[in-house]
């Protein structure tokens, strides 16, 4: 189970690469990440690398998340099975994902969500720009998924928050995954005037070979179309509350109470 701890911070204009990196360092700490495994400059880029353990006793029991911030304020992320701090070389790295570019002249808001051992997210918005940085390690890993053979950790690859990617150490023919979802998960229920949720996201491999795991019920997809980002979803007779991260059909939400 992974009830999120939420921490909000912001970065006022004028924004530079240095101030953005410093704000990200704070947001990553708030999301539950340890201090960076590596933090350095490469050319005009700033690089942050974070280590997140699933089971450090296993050959591939750790994930390495690499965040690259360019001088033009483009933010990219990548997940890897290993990282050498001396050579700055990755092992079994995924393809890098561009999450978007930011402006120097507008406020940036960060919502850090610390979900225990299951996820560590940083939701970042600037006007209409939105990106979700961080890592997901679904609570329910298939019994056959051997951490001595493959890593267990995923990053989002688009703002839909339905498509994910692992390191290149994976058991299928491709490293791409998606949540089982439907556009039918659209708007609020007209009888209750509340947004239905579907708890426990099923992770499918894009190789069309079935299921690759499932999150806890503290992560869900919601009928978020027409809502607002960061709406709180609640239900009569139930003390649980969920934070709507993506206000779209099949929008990602996490439990906050």
GROMACS .gro file of C-alpha atoms in nm:
model
  257
    1UNK     CA    1   0.000   0.000   0.000
    2UNK     CA    2   0.129   0.345  -0.086
    3UNK     CA    3  -0.071   0.641   0.045
    4UNK     CA    4   0.111   0.944  -0.093
    5UNK     CA    5   0.268   1.223   0.104
    6UNK     CA    6   0.224   1.544  -0.095
    7UNK     CA    7   0.463   1.840  -0.081
    8UNK     CA    8   0.412   2.153  -0.292
    9UNK     CA    9   0.692   2.392  -0.390
   10UNK     CA   10   0.737   2.654  -0.662
   11UNK     CA   11   1.004   2.839  -0.855
   12UNK     CA   12   0.946   3.202  -0.952
   13UNK     CA   13   1.076   3.368  -1.267
   14UNK     CA   14   1.330   3.455  -1.391
   15UNK     CA   15   1.431   3.088  -1.420
   16UNK     CA   16   1.780   2.969  -1.508
   17UNK     CA   17   1.925   2.623  -1.550
   18UNK     CA   18   2.084   2.652  -1.205
   19UNK     CA   19   1.767   2.760  -1.025
   20UNK     CA   20   1.567   2.488  -1.203
   21UNK     CA   21   1.817   2.220  -1.100
   22UNK     CA   22   1.809   2.342  -0.739
   23UNK     CA   23   1.428   2.336  -0.739
   24UNK     CA   24   1.431   1.984  -0.883
   25UNK     CA   25   1.675   1.869  -0.615
   26UNK     CA   26   1.429   1.989  -0.352
   27UNK     CA   27   1.131   1.830  -0.527
   28UNK     CA   28   1.308   1.495  -0.566
   29UNK     CA   29   1.396   1.495  -0.196
   30UNK     CA   30   1.032   1.573  -0.113
   31UNK     CA   31   0.923   1.280  -0.333
   32UNK     CA   32   1.127   1.042  -0.118
   33UNK     CA   33   1.442   1.007  -0.326
   34UNK     CA   34   1.774   0.980  -0.146
   35UNK     CA   35   2.051   1.226  -0.226
   36UNK     CA   36   2.160   1.205  -0.590
   37UNK     CA   37   2.379   0.907  -0.672
   38UNK     CA   38   2.553   1.141  -0.916
   39UNK     CA   39   2.524   1.514  -0.988
   40UNK     CA   40   2.744   1.671  -1.254
   41UNK     CA   41   2.775   1.890  -1.563
   42UNK     CA   42   2.825   1.746  -1.912
   43UNK     CA   43   2.891   2.015  -2.171
   44UNK     CA   44   2.606   2.260  -2.117
   45UNK     CA   45   2.376   1.998  -1.958
   46UNK     CA   46   2.318   1.930  -1.589
   47UNK     CA   47   2.273   1.564  -1.499
   48UNK     CA   48   2.112   1.418  -1.187
   49UNK     CA   49   2.118   1.042  -1.124
   50UNK     CA   50   1.910   0.876  -0.852
   51UNK     CA   51   1.934   0.519  -0.727
   52UNK     CA   52   1.615   0.345  -0.614
   53UNK     CA   53   1.639  -0.006  -0.470
   54UNK     CA   54   1.376  -0.277  -0.507
   55UNK     CA   55   1.597  -0.552  -0.362
   56UNK     CA   56   1.963  -0.451  -0.352
   57UNK     CA   57   2.068  -0.812  -0.288
   58UNK     CA   58   1.966  -0.905  -0.644
   59UNK     CA   59   2.177  -0.856  -0.957
   60UNK     CA   60   1.921  -0.619  -1.109
   61UNK     CA   61   1.746  -0.519  -0.789
   62UNK     CA   62   1.819  -0.147  -0.826
   63UNK     CA   63   1.697   0.120  -1.067
   64UNK     CA   64   1.890   0.428  -1.173
   65UNK     CA   65   1.693   0.731  -1.286
   66UNK     CA   66   1.882   0.988  -1.494
   67UNK     CA   67   1.744   1.341  -1.530
   68UNK     CA   68   1.904   1.573  -1.788
   69UNK     CA   69   1.837   1.947  -1.787
   70UNK     CA   70   1.966   2.136  -2.090
   71UNK     CA   71   2.070   2.500  -2.104
   72UNK     CA   72   1.744   2.562  -2.296
   73UNK     CA   73   1.550   2.418  -1.998
   74UNK     CA   74   1.448   2.099  -2.174
   75UNK     CA   75   1.395   1.817  -1.922
   76UNK     CA   76   1.461   1.454  -2.017
   77UNK     CA   77   1.454   1.131  -1.819
   78UNK     CA   78   1.594   0.782  -1.861
   79UNK     CA   79   1.593   0.461  -1.655
   80UNK     CA   80   1.890   0.227  -1.628
   81UNK     CA   81   2.007  -0.093  -1.459
   82UNK     CA   82   2.341   0.053  -1.353
   83UNK     CA   83   2.550   0.369  -1.339
   84UNK     CA   84   2.926   0.423  -1.313
   85UNK     CA   85   3.003   0.748  -1.131
   86UNK     CA   86   3.362   0.752  -1.258
   87UNK     CA   87   3.299   0.703  -1.630
   88UNK     CA   88   2.945   0.850  -1.627
   89UNK     CA   89   2.835   0.544  -1.824
   90UNK     CA   90   2.501   0.366  -1.793
   91UNK     CA   91   2.431  -0.006  -1.801
   92UNK     CA   92   2.121  -0.133  -1.983
   93UNK     CA   93   1.981   0.217  -2.032
   94UNK     CA   94   1.641   0.286  -2.180
   95UNK     CA   95   1.594   0.530  -2.462
   96UNK     CA   96   1.588   0.882  -2.320
   97UNK     CA   97   1.247   1.054  -2.305
   98UNK     CA   98   1.199   1.428  -2.352
   99UNK     CA   99   0.935   1.540  -2.104
  100UNK     CA  100   0.914   1.894  -2.243
  101UNK     CA  101   1.074   2.237  -2.229
  102UNK     CA  102   1.020   2.519  -1.982
  103UNK     CA  103   1.018   2.896  -2.010
  104UNK     CA  104   1.248   3.130  -1.819
  105UNK     CA  105   0.968   3.381  -1.761
  106UNK     CA  106   0.686   3.194  -1.582
  107UNK     CA  107   0.631   3.037  -1.242
  108UNK     CA  108   0.689   2.661  -1.216
  109UNK     CA  109   0.489   2.457  -0.965
  110UNK     CA  110   0.609   2.124  -0.829
  111UNK     CA  111   0.392   1.863  -0.657
  112UNK     CA  112   0.610   1.591  -0.504
  113UNK     CA  113   0.433   1.264  -0.424
  114UNK     CA  114   0.615   1.016  -0.203
  115UNK     CA  115   0.447   0.678  -0.243
  116UNK     CA  116   0.671   0.463  -0.025
  117UNK     CA  117   0.828   0.169  -0.205
  118UNK     CA  118   0.583   0.181  -0.497
  119UNK     CA  119   0.641   0.521  -0.656
  120UNK     CA  120   0.818   0.853  -0.627
  121UNK     CA  121   0.669   1.122  -0.854
  122UNK     CA  122   0.731   1.488  -0.925
  123UNK     CA  123   0.443   1.652  -1.109
  124UNK     CA  124   0.562   1.975  -1.270
  125UNK     CA  125   0.344   2.242  -1.431
  126UNK     CA  126   0.414   2.575  -1.597
  127UNK     CA  127   0.107   2.722  -1.762
  128UNK     CA  128  -0.010   2.453  -2.005
  129UNK     CA  129   0.319   2.258  -1.981
  130UNK     CA  130   0.293   1.942  -1.771
  131UNK     CA  131   0.542   1.665  -1.703
  132UNK     CA  132   0.568   1.378  -1.456
  133UNK     CA  133   0.918   1.280  -1.350
  134UNK     CA  134   1.011   0.988  -1.129
  135UNK     CA  135   0.972   0.614  -1.107
  136UNK     CA  136   0.699   0.353  -1.062
  137UNK     CA  137   0.767   0.010  -0.911
  138UNK     CA  138   0.424  -0.159  -0.904
  139UNK     CA  139   0.347  -0.342  -0.582
  140UNK     CA  140   0.247  -0.665  -0.756
  141UNK     CA  141   0.535  -0.811  -0.957
  142UNK     CA  142   0.473  -1.143  -1.137
  143UNK     CA  143   0.618  -1.439  -0.945
  144UNK     CA  144   0.829  -1.536  -1.246
  145UNK     CA  145   0.988  -1.189  -1.280
  146UNK     CA  146   1.342  -1.261  -1.158
  147UNK     CA  147   1.538  -0.961  -1.028
  148UNK     CA  148   1.857  -1.153  -1.099
  149UNK     CA  149   1.762  -1.133  -1.467
  150UNK     CA  150   1.558  -0.812  -1.512
  151UNK     CA  151   1.500  -0.477  -1.344
  152UNK     CA  152   1.164  -0.376  -1.194
  153UNK     CA  153   1.099  -0.007  -1.245
  154UNK     CA  154   0.926   0.214  -1.502
  155UNK     CA  155   0.917   0.575  -1.620
  156UNK     CA  156   0.635   0.752  -1.801
  157UNK     CA  157   0.696   0.838  -2.166
  158UNK     CA  158   0.408   1.074  -2.244
  159UNK     CA  159   0.177   1.322  -2.077
  160UNK     CA  160  -0.114   1.077  -2.104
  161UNK     CA  161   0.052   0.888  -1.816
  162UNK     CA  162  -0.064   0.564  -1.974
  163UNK     CA  163   0.259   0.467  -2.154
  164UNK     CA  164   0.569   0.352  -1.965
  165UNK     CA  165   0.920   0.223  -2.031
  166UNK     CA  166   1.166   0.004  -1.843
  167UNK     CA  167   1.543  -0.026  -1.866
  168UNK     CA  168   1.673  -0.242  -2.150
  169UNK     CA  169   1.697  -0.536  -1.908
  170UNK     CA  170   1.346  -0.677  -1.958
  171UNK     CA  171   1.177  -1.015  -2.023
  172UNK     CA  172   0.984  -0.924  -2.340
  173UNK     CA  173   1.071  -0.829  -2.698
  174UNK     CA  174   1.024  -0.457  -2.625
  175UNK     CA  175   1.074  -0.230  -2.323
  176UNK     CA  176   0.743  -0.045  -2.370
  177UNK     CA  177   0.434  -0.093  -2.152
  178UNK     CA  178   0.092   0.059  -2.103
  179UNK     CA  179  -0.184   0.066  -1.845
  180UNK     CA  180  -0.503  -0.120  -1.932
  181UNK     CA  181  -0.742   0.170  -1.993
  182UNK     CA  182  -1.040   0.289  -2.192
  183UNK     CA  183  -1.176   0.616  -2.324
  184UNK     CA  184  -1.501   0.501  -2.159
  185UNK     CA  185  -1.338   0.619  -1.834
  186UNK     CA  186  -1.447   0.968  -1.927
  187UNK     CA  187  -1.665   1.208  -1.732
  188UNK     CA  188  -1.834   1.224  -1.393
  189UNK     CA  189  -2.113   0.979  -1.318
  190UNK     CA  190  -2.440   1.172  -1.382
  191UNK     CA  191  -2.618   0.992  -1.098
  192UNK     CA  192  -2.362   1.067  -0.826
  193UNK     CA  193  -2.192   1.375  -0.977
  194UNK     CA  194  -1.864   1.211  -0.878
  195UNK     CA  195  -1.580   1.072  -1.082
  196UNK     CA  196  -1.555   0.694  -1.075
  197UNK     CA  197  -1.213   0.543  -1.014
  198UNK     CA  198  -1.073   0.204  -1.115
  199UNK     CA  199  -0.818   0.100  -0.855
  200UNK     CA  200  -0.513  -0.114  -0.919
  201UNK     CA  201  -0.363  -0.035  -1.259
  202UNK     CA  202  -0.284  -0.337  -1.476
  203UNK     CA  203   0.044  -0.307  -1.664
  204UNK     CA  204   0.050  -0.465  -2.010
  205UNK     CA  205   0.354  -0.529  -2.225
  206UNK     CA  206   0.345  -0.363  -2.567
  207UNK     CA  207   0.471  -0.690  -2.715
  208UNK     CA  208   0.111  -0.817  -2.688
  209UNK     CA  209   0.222  -1.093  -2.454
  210UNK     CA  210  -0.010  -1.024  -2.162
  211UNK     CA  211   0.027  -0.871  -1.820
  212UNK     CA  212   0.349  -0.740  -1.669
  213UNK     CA  213   0.224  -0.660  -1.321
  214UNK     CA  214  -0.028  -0.454  -1.127
  215UNK     CA  215  -0.012  -0.158  -0.893
  216UNK     CA  216  -0.166  -0.148  -0.548
  217UNK     CA  217  -0.520  -0.015  -0.515
  218UNK     CA  218  -0.370   0.316  -0.399
  219UNK     CA  219  -0.297   0.395  -0.765
  220UNK     CA  220  -0.590   0.418  -1.002
  221UNK     CA  221  -0.735   0.552  -1.324
  222UNK     CA  222  -1.021   0.798  -1.294
  223UNK     CA  223  -1.293   0.947  -1.510
  224UNK     CA  224  -1.102   1.275  -1.511
  225UNK     CA  225  -1.222   1.442  -1.830
  226UNK     CA  226  -1.361   1.787  -1.749
  227UNK     CA  227  -1.201   1.798  -1.406
  228UNK     CA  228  -0.904   2.003  -1.287
  229UNK     CA  229  -0.553   1.881  -1.224
  230UNK     CA  230  -0.507   1.808  -0.852
  231UNK     CA  231  -0.878   1.775  -0.782
  232UNK     CA  232  -0.946   1.562  -0.474
  233UNK     CA  233  -1.173   1.267  -0.546
  234UNK     CA  234  -1.382   1.133  -0.258
  235UNK     CA  235  -1.685   0.911  -0.216
  236UNK     CA  236  -1.977   0.902   0.031
  237UNK     CA  237  -1.928   0.653   0.314
  238UNK     CA  238  -1.558   0.611   0.238
  239UNK     CA  239  -1.271   0.796   0.406
  240UNK     CA  240  -1.034   0.738   0.114
  241UNK     CA  241  -0.933   1.035  -0.100
  242UNK     CA  242  -0.746   1.040  -0.430
  243UNK     CA  243  -0.548   1.313  -0.604
  244UNK     CA  244  -0.623   1.351  -0.974
  245UNK     CA  245  -0.285   1.402  -1.145
  246UNK     CA  246  -0.412   1.396  -1.502
  247UNK     CA  247  -0.753   1.550  -1.574
  248UNK     CA  248  -0.826   1.335  -1.879
  249UNK     CA  249  -1.017   1.020  -1.963
  250UNK     CA  250  -0.845   0.736  -1.776
  251UNK     CA  251  -0.654   0.998  -1.579
  252UNK     CA  252  -0.390   0.883  -1.333
  253UNK     CA  253  -0.477   0.937  -0.966
  254UNK     CA  254  -0.312   0.836  -0.639
  255UNK     CA  255  -0.448   0.790  -0.290
  256UNK     CA  256  -0.364   1.070  -0.047
  257UNK     CA  257  -0.584   0.965   0.247
   0.00000   0.00000   0.00000
